Short mmCIF file of C-alpha atoms and ligand atoms in Angstrom, two decimals:
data_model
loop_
_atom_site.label_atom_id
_atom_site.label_comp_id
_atom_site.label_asym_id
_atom_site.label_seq_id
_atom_site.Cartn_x
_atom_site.Cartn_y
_atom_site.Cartn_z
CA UNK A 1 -72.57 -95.58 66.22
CA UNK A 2 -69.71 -93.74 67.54
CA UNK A 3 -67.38 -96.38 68.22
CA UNK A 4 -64.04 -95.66 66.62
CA UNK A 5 -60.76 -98.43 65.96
CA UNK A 6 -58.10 -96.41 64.58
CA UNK A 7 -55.11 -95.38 65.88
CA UNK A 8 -53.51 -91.94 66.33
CA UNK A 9 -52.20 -90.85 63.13
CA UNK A 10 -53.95 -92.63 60.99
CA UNK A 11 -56.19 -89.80 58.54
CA UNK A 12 -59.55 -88.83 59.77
CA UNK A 13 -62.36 -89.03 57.74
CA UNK A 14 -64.75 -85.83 57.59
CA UNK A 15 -68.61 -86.14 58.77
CA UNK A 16 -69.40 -85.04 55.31
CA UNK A 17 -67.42 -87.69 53.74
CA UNK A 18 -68.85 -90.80 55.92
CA UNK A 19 -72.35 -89.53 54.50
CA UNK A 20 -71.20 -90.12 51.36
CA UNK A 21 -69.35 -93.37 52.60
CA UNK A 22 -73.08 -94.24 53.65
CA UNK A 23 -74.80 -94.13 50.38
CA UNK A 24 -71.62 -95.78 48.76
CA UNK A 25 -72.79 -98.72 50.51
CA UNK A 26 -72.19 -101.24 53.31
CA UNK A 27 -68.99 -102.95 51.78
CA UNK A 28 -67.75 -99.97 51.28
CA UNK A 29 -67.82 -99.19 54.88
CA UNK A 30 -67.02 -102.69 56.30
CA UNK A 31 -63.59 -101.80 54.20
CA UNK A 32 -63.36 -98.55 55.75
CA UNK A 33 -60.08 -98.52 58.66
CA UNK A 34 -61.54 -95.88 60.74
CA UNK A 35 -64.74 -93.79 61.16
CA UNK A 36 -64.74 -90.27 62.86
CA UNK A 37 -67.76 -89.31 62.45
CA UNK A 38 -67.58 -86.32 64.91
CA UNK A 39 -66.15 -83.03 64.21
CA UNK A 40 -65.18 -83.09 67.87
CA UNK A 41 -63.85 -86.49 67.42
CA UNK A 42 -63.27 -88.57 70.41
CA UNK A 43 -60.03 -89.46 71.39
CA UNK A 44 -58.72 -93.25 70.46
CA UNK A 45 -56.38 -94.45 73.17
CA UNK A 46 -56.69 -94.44 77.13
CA UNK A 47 -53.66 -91.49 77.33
CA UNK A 48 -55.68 -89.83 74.78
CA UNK A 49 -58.99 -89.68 76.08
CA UNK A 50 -58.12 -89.28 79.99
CA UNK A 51 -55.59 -86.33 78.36
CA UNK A 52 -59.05 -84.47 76.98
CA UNK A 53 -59.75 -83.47 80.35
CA UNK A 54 -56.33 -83.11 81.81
CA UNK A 55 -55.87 -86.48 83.60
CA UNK A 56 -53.31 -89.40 82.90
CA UNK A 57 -53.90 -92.43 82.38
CA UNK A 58 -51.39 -95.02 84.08
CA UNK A 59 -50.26 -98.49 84.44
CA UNK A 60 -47.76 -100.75 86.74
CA UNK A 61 -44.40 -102.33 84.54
CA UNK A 62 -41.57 -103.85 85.98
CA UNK A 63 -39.20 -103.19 83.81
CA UNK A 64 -37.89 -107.01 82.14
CA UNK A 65 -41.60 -106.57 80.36
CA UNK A 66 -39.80 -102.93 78.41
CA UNK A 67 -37.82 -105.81 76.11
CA UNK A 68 -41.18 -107.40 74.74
CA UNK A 69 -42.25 -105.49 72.30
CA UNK A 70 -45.88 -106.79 72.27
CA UNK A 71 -45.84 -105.16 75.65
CA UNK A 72 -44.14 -101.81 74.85
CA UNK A 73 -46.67 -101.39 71.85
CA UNK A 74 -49.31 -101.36 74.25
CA UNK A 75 -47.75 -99.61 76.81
CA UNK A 76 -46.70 -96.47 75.00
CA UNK A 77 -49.79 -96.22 72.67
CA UNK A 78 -52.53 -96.40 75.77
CA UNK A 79 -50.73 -94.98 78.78
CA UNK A 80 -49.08 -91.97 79.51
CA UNK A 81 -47.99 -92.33 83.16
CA UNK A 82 -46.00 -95.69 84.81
CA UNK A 83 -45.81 -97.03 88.24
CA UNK A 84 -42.90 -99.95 89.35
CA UNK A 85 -44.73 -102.78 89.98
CA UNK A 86 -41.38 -103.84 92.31
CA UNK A 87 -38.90 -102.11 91.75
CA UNK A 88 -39.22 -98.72 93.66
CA UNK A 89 -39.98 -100.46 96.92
CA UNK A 90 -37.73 -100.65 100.13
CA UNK A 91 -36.29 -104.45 99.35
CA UNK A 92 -35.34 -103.80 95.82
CA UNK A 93 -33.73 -100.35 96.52
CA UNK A 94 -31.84 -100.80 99.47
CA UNK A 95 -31.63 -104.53 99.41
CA UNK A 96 -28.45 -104.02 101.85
CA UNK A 97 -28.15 -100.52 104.51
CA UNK A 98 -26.95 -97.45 102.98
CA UNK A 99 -26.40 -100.17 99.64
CA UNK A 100 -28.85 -98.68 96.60
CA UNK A 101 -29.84 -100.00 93.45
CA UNK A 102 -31.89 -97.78 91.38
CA UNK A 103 -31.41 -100.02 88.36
CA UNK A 104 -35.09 -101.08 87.68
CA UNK A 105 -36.45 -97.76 88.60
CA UNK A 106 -34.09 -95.78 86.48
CA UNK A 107 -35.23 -98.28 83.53
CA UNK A 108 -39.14 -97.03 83.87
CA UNK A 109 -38.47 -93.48 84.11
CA UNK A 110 -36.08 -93.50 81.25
CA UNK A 111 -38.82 -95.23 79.27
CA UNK A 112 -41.12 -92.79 80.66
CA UNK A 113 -39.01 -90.39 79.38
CA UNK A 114 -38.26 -91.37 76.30
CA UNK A 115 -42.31 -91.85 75.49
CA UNK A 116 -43.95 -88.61 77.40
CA UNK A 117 -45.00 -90.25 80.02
CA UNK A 118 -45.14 -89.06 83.97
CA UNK A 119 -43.80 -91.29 87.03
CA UNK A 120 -45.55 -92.50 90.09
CA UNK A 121 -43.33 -93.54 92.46
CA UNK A 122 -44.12 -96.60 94.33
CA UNK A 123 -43.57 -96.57 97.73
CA UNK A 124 -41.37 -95.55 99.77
CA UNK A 125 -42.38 -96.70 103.35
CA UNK A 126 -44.51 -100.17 103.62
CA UNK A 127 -44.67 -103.07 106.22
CA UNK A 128 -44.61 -105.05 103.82
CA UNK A 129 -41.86 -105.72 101.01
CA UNK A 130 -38.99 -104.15 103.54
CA UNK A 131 -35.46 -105.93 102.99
CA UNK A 132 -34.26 -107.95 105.91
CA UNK A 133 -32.04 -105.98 107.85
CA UNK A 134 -34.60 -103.75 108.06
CA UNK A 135 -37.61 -106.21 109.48
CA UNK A 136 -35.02 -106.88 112.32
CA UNK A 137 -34.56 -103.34 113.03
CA UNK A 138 -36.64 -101.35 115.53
CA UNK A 139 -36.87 -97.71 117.77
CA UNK A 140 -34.60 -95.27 116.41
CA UNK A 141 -31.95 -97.33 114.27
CA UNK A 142 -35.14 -98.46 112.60
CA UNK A 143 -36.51 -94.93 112.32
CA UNK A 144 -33.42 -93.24 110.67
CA UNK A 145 -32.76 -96.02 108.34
CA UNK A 146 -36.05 -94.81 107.21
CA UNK A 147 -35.54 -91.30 106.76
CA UNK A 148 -32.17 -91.97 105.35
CA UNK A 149 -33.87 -94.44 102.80
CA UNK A 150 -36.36 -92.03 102.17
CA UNK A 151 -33.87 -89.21 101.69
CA UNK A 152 -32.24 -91.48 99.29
CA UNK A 153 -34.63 -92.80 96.99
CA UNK A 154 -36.47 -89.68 96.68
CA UNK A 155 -32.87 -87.42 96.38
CA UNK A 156 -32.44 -90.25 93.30
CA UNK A 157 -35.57 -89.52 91.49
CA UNK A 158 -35.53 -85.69 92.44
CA UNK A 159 -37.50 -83.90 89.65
CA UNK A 160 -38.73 -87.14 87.58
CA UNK A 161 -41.42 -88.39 89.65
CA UNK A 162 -44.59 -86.96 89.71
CA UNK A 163 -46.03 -88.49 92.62
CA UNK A 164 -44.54 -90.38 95.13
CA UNK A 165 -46.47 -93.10 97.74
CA UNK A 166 -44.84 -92.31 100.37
CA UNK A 167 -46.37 -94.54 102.79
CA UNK A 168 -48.40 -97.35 102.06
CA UNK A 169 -51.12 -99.58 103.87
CA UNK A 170 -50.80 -98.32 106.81
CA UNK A 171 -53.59 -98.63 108.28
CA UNK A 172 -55.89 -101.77 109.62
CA UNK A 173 -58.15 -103.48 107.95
CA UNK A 174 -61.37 -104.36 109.84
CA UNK A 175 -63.68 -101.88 112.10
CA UNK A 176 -60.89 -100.44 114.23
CA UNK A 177 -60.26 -97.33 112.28
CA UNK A 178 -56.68 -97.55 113.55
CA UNK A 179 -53.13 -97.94 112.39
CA UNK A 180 -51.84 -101.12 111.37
CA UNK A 181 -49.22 -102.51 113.69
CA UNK A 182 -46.00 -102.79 112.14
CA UNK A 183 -42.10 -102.57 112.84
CA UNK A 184 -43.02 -98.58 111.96
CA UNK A 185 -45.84 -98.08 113.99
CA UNK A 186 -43.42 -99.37 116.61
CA UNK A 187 -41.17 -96.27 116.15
CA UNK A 188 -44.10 -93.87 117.18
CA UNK A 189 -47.25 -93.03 116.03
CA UNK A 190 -45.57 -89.82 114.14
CA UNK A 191 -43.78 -91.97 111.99
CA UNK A 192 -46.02 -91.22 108.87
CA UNK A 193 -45.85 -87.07 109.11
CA UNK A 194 -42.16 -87.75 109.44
CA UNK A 195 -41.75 -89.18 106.44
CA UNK A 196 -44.07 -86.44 104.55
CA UNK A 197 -41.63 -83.96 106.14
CA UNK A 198 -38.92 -85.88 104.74
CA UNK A 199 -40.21 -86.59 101.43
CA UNK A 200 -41.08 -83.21 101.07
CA UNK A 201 -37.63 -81.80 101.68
CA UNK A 202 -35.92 -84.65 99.38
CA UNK A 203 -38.06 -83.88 96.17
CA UNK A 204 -40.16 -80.86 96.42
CA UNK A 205 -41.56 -81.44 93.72
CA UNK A 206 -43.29 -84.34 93.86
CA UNK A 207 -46.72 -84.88 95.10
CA UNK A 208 -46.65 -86.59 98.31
CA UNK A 209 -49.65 -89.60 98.72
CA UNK A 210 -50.80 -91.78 100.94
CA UNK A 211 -51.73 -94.81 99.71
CA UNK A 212 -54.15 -97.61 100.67
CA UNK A 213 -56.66 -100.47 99.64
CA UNK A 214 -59.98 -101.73 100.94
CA UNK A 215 -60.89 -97.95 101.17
CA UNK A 216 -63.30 -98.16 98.18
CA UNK A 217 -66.59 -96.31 99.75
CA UNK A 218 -66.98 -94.91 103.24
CA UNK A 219 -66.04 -97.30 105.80
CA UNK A 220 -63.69 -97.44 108.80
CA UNK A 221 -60.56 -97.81 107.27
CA UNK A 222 -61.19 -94.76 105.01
CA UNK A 223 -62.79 -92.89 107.91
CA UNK A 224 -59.08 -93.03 109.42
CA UNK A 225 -57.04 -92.21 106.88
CA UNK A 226 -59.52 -88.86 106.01
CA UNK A 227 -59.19 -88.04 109.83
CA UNK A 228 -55.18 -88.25 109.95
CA UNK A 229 -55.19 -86.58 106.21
CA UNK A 230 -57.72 -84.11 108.05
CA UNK A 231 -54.94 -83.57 110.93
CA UNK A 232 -52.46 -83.73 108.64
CA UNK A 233 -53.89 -80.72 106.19
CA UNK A 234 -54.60 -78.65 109.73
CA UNK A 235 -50.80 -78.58 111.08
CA UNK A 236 -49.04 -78.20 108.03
CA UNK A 237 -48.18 -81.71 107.46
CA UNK A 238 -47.13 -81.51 103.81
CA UNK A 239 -49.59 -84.24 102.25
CA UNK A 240 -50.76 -83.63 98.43
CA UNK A 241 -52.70 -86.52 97.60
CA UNK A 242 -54.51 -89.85 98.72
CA UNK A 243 -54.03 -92.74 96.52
CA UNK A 244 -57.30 -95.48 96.53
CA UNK A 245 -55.38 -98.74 95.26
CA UNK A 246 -59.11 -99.91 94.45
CA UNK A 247 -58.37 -103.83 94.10
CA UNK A 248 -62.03 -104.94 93.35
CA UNK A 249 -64.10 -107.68 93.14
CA UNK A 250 -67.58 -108.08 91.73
CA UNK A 251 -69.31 -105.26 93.46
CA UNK A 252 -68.16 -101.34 93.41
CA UNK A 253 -69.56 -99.69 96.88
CA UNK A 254 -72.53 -96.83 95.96
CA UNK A 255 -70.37 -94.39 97.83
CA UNK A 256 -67.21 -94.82 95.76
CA UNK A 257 -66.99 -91.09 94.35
CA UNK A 258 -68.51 -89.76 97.41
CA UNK A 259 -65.68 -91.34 99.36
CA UNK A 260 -63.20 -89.87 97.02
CA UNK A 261 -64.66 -86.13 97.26
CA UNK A 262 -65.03 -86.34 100.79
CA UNK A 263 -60.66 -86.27 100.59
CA UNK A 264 -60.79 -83.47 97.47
CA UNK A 265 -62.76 -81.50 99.94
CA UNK A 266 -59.50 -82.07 102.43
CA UNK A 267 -57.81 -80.11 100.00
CA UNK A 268 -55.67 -83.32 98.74
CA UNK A 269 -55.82 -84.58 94.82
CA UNK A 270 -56.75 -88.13 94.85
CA UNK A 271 -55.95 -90.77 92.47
CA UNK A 272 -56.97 -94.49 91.74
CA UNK A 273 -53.63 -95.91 91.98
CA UNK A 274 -53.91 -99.85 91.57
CA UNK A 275 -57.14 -100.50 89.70
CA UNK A 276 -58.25 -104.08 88.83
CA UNK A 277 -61.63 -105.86 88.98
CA UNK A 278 -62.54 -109.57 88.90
CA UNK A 279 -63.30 -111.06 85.88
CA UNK A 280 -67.46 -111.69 85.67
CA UNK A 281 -70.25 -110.19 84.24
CA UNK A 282 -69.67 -107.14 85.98
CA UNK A 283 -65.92 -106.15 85.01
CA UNK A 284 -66.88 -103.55 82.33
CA UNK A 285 -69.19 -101.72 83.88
CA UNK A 286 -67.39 -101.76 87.25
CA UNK A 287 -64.43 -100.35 85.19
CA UNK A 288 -66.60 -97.69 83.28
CA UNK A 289 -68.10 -97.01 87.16
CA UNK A 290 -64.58 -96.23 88.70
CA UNK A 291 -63.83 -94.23 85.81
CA UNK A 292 -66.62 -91.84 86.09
CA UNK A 293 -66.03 -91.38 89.31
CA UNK A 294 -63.05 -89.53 88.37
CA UNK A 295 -63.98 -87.97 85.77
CA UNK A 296 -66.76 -86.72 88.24
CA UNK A 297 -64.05 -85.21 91.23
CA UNK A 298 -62.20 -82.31 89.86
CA UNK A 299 -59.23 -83.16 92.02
CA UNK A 300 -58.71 -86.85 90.83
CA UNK A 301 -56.02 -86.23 88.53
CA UNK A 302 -55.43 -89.79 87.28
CA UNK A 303 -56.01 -93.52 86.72
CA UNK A 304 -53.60 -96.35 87.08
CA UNK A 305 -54.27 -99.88 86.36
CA UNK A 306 -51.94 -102.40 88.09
CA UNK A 307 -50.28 -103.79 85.22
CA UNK A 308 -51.25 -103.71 81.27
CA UNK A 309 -52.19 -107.35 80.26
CA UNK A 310 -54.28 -110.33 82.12
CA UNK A 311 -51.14 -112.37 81.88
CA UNK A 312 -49.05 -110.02 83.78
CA UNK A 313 -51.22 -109.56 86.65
CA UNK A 314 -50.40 -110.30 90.36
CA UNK A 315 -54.65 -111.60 90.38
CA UNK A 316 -55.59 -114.94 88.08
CA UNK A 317 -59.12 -113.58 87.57
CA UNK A 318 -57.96 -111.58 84.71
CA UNK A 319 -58.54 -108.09 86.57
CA UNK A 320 -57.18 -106.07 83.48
CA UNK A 321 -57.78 -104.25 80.28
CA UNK A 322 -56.22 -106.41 77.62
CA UNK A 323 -56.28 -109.82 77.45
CA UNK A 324 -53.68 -112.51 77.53
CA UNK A 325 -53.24 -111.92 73.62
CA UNK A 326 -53.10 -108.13 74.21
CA UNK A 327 -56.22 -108.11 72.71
CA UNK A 328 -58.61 -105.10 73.81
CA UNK A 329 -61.48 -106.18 75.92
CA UNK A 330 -64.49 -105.20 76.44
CA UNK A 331 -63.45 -103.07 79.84
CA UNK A 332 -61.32 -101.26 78.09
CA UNK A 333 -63.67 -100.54 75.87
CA UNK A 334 -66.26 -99.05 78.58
CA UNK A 335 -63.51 -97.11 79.95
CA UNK A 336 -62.51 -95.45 76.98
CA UNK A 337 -65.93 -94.58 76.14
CA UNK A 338 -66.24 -93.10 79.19
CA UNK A 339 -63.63 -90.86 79.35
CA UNK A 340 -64.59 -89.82 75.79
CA UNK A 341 -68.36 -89.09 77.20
CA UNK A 342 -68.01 -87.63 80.16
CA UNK A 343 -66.01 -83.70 80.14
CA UNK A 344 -65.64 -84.28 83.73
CA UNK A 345 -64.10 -81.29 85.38
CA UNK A 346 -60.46 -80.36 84.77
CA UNK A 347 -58.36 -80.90 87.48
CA UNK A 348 -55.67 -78.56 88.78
CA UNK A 349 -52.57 -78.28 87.31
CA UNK A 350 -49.63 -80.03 89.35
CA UNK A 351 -46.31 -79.46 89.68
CA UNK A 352 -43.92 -81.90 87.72
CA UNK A 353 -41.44 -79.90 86.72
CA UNK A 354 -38.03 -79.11 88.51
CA UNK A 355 -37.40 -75.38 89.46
CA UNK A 356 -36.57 -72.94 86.15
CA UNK A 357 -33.14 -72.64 85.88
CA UNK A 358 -31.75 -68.73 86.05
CA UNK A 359 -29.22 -68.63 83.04
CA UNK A 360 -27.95 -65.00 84.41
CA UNK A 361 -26.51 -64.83 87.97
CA UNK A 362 -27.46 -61.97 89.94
CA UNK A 363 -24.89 -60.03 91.67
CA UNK A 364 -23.64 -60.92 95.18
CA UNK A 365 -23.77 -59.08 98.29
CA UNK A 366 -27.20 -59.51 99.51
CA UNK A 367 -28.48 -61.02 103.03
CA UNK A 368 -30.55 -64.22 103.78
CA UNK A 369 -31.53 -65.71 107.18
CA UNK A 370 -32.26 -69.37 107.94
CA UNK A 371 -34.86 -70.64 110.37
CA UNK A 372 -35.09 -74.51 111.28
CA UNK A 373 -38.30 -76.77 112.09
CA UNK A 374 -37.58 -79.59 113.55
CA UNK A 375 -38.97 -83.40 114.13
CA UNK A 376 -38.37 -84.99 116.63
CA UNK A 377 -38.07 -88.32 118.89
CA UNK A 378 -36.75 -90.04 121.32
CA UNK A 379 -32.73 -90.22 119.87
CA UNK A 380 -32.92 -89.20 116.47
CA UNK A 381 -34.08 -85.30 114.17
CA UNK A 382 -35.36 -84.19 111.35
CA UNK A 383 -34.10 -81.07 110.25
CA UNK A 384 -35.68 -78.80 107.71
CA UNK A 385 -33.86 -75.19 107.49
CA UNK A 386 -35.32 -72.93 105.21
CA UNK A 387 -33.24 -69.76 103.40
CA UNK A 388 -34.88 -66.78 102.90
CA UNK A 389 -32.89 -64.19 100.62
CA UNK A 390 -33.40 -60.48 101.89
CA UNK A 391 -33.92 -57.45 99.57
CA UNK A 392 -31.69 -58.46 96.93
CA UNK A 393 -31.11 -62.03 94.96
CA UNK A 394 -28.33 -63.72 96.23
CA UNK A 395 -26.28 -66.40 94.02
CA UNK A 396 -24.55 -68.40 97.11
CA UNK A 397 -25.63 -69.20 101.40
CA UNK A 398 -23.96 -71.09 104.24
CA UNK A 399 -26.40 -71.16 107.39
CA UNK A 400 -24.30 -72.22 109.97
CA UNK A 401 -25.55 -73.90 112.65
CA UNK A 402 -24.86 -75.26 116.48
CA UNK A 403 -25.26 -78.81 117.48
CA UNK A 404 -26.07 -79.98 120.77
CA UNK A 405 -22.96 -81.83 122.28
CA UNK A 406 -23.27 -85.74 121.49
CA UNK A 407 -25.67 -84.74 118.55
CA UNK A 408 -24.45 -86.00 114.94
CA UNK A 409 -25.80 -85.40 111.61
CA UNK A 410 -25.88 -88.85 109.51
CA UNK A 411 -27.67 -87.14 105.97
CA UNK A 412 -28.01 -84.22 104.27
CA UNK A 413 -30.07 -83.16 101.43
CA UNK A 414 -29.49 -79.93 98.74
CA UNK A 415 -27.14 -78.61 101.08
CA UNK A 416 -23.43 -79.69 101.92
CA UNK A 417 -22.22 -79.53 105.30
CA UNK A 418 -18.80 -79.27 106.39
CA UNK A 419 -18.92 -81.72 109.33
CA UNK A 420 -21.35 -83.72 111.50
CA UNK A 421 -21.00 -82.04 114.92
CA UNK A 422 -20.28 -79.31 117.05
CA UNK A 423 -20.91 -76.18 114.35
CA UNK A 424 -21.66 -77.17 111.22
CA UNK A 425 -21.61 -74.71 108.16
CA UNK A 426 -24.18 -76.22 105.41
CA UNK A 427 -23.79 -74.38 102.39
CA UNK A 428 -26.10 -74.51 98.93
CA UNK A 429 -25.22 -77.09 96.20
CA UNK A 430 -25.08 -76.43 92.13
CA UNK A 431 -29.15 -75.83 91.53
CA UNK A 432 -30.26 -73.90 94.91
CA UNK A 433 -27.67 -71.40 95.74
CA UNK A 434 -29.86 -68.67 93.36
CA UNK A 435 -32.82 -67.26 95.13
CA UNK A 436 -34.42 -64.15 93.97
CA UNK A 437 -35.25 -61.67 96.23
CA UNK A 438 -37.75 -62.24 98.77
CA UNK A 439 -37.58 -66.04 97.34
CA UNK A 440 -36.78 -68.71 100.00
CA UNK A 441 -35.43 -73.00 99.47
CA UNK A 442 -34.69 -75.29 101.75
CA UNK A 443 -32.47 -78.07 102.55
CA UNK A 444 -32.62 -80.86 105.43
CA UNK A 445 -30.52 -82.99 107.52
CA UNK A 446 -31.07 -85.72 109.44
CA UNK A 447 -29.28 -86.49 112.64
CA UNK A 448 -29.18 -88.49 115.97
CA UNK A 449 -29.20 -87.07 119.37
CA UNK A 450 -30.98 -84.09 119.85
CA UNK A 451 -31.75 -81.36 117.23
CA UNK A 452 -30.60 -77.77 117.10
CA UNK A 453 -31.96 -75.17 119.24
CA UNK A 454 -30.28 -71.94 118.75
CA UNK A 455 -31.09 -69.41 115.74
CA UNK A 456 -28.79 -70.27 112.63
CA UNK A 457 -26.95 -67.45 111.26
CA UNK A 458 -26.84 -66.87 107.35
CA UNK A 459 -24.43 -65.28 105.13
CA UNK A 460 -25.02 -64.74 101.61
CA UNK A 461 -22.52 -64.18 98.63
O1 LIG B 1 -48.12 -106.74 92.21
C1 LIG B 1 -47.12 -106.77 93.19
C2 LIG B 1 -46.51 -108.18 93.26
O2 LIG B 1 -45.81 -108.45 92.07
C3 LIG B 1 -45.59 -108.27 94.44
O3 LIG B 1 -45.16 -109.61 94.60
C4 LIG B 1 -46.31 -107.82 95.71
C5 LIG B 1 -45.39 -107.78 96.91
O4 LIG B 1 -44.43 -106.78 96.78
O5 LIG B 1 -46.80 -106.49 95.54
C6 LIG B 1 -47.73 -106.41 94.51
O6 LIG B 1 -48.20 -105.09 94.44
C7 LIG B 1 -48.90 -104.62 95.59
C8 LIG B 1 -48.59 -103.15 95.75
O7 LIG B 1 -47.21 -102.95 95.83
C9 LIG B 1 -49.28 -102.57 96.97
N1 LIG B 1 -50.69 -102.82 96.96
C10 LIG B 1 -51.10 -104.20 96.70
C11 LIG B 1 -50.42 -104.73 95.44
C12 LIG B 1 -50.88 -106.13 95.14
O8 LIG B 1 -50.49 -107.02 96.13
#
């Protein structure tokens, strides 16, 4: 019997020594706390056991649960990665325009923190969930106020959040294969890669998902989102990872992991971002199914459930791992035996952390040059400028740049400019005016009107 109770910390007991437990007899045993019977003992927690083989192990919080302490216990002994339930999204963030309230979020990540545990950030752009002003926006004014709450959110968390879902649900449920139609969709089918771009140049470091549900084998919906992922990965669109939210029912589709490599072989990570399951005979093994299919994909780096406890749950079919009494149940049980049995292949290493920090500054005097790509539509920019230092590390830039006349910059991002039309100088703020030689960063703006056209100049110090 391999199964094991105790927690972590608590003294292992030698093989040698649970032989001679053995012969001491049963009651003996019955009094014994823990067992480990395997040299290579298996790991006693979720975080634990998904950590053997490099992967996390997640779950949703909002973050009025972090006072119960029933809750926290849980929390921080099983999981090692958190997702806002809430309070990430568009309506509690920017519940008025250009107003932010980053209270909730910056609760969960300094509990994250504080317990070594990563961030998923949840989500960015959505139909649903968006605050009102911004349901009865549409065309451009709708599309800025996007990439300006994008550029917002995602400046906020810079550097904590591991992955972010940029956009979620976005496409239709049903046979079509198509987008969903939304306020968004409305703005023009490039929406989406726009806010990648702009994701991408407000956190670097994050990974950048797409996120969706009812995409649990291969079907239509999926078939969609691979082909604009498969778009996406061919003109540079910078996409890192598809999350499958993986709400289930009784049944798991035959083709689950073969729908998840089909994206790894995209060149994305994937990650099961919202798991739950019915309650019914099948819960366990559905659970222990989903889990191997993980384990199975080298580039599924991780597991989230969508909350910790059956009472918490946004389902009353009791979808989770613990049950109303925070008692263990037998799901969790087949996934943690499962991710103890199976050395599934170790995923690639991501990215978390921000950029090292140069404690020296090299000396001035070298060159740079800038060069800008640019997104646009009808009325409104994207502007990413990227600044390449020459032979020599330079410590400082301003790329100055021409704007079109009636053009106006409305955000900028790791970069301060000195205006918002005609030229603008946009020089580098407190962490990205270093760049080694050869080295390049890059900063954004966002804009209305019509983009820049001309070459930007660059001057170093
Ligand atoms: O669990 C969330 C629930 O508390 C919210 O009322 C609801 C609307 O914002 O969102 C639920 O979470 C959803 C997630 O954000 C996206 N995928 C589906 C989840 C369940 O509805």
């Amino acid at each position: 019997m391999k199964n094991r109770t105790g927690t972590a910390g608590t003294p292992r007991i030698r093989p040698r020594t649970v032989v001679l437990a053995v012969a001491a007899g049963a009651a003996l045993l019955a009094s014994t706390a823990l067992i480990a019977p395997a040299a290579n003992a298996a790991a006693s927690t979720l975080r634990a056991a998904a950590a053997q083989s490099g992967r996390y192990f997640g779950a949703a919080a909002n973050s009025f649960q972090l006072s119960n302490t029933s809750f926290t216990t849980i929390l921080n002994r099983e999981f090692n990665s958190i997702v806002a339930e809430n309070e990430m999204k568009w309506d509690a963030t920017e519940p008025q325009q250009n107003t932010f309230n980053f209270t909730g979020g910056d609760r969960l990540v300094a509990h994250a923190r504080a317990n070594g545990m990563s961030v998923r950030g949840h989500t960015l752009v959505w139909h649903a969930q968006q605050p009102g002003w911004a349901q009865n926006l549409s065309g451009s004014a709708l599309r800025n106020a996007m990439v300006n709450h994008i550029n917002r959110v995602a400046g906020h968390f810079r550097g904590q959040i591991h992955s972010w879902d940029v956009v979620n649900e976005a496409f239709a449920d049903g046979g079509s294969g198509g987008r969903r139609d939304s306020n968004l969709q409305r703005t023009g089918n490039d929406w989406i890669e726009v806010a990648f771009r702009t994701a991408r140049a407000a956190d670097p470091n994050a990974r950048l998902c797409y996120n969706d549900y009812n995409t649990d084998g291969i079907n239509a919906k999926s078939t969609g989102i691979y082909n604009m992922v498969r778009d996406f990965k061919s003109r540079g669109v910078p996409i890192d990872c598809v999350g499958f939210q993986s709400h289930l029912g009784t049944t798991l589709a035959s083709d689950y992991q073969a729908n998840l490599q089909r994206f790894a072989d995209l060149g994305v990570d994937v990650q099961i971002t919202e798991l739950d399951v019915a309650e019914g005979a099948n819960q366990a093994s559905i659970y222990e199914r989903v889990t191997r299919a993980c384990l199975a994909v080298a580039r599924c780096t991780g597991i989230t459930t969508w909350g910790v406890w059956d009472a918490a749950s946004w389902r009353s079919d009791n979808p989770l791992l613990f049950d109303r009494n925070g008692n263990k149940k037998a799901a969790y049980n087949s996934v943690l035996n499962a991710l103890n049995s199976v050395s599934g292949p170790t995923p690639p290493p991501t990215t978390t952390a921000p950029p090292p920090v140069t404690s020296t500054p090299p000396p001035g005097g070298g060159a740079c040059s800038a060069s800008v790509s640019l997104n646009s539509w009808n009325g409104g920019f994207v502007a990413t400028v990227r600044v390449t230092a020459g032979n020599a590390a330079i410590r400082g830039w301003t790329v100055r740049i021409a704007l079109p006349g009636g053009t106006a910059v409305t955000g900028t991002w790791n970069a301060q400019a000195s205006g918002s039309s005609g030229t603008v100088n946009f020089s580098n703020v407190s962490y990205n005016g270093q760049i080694s030689a050869g080295g390049n960063t890059e900063f954004g703006f966002q804009g209305t009107g019509s983009g820049p056209s001309g070459t930007p100049t660059c001057t170093a110090s």
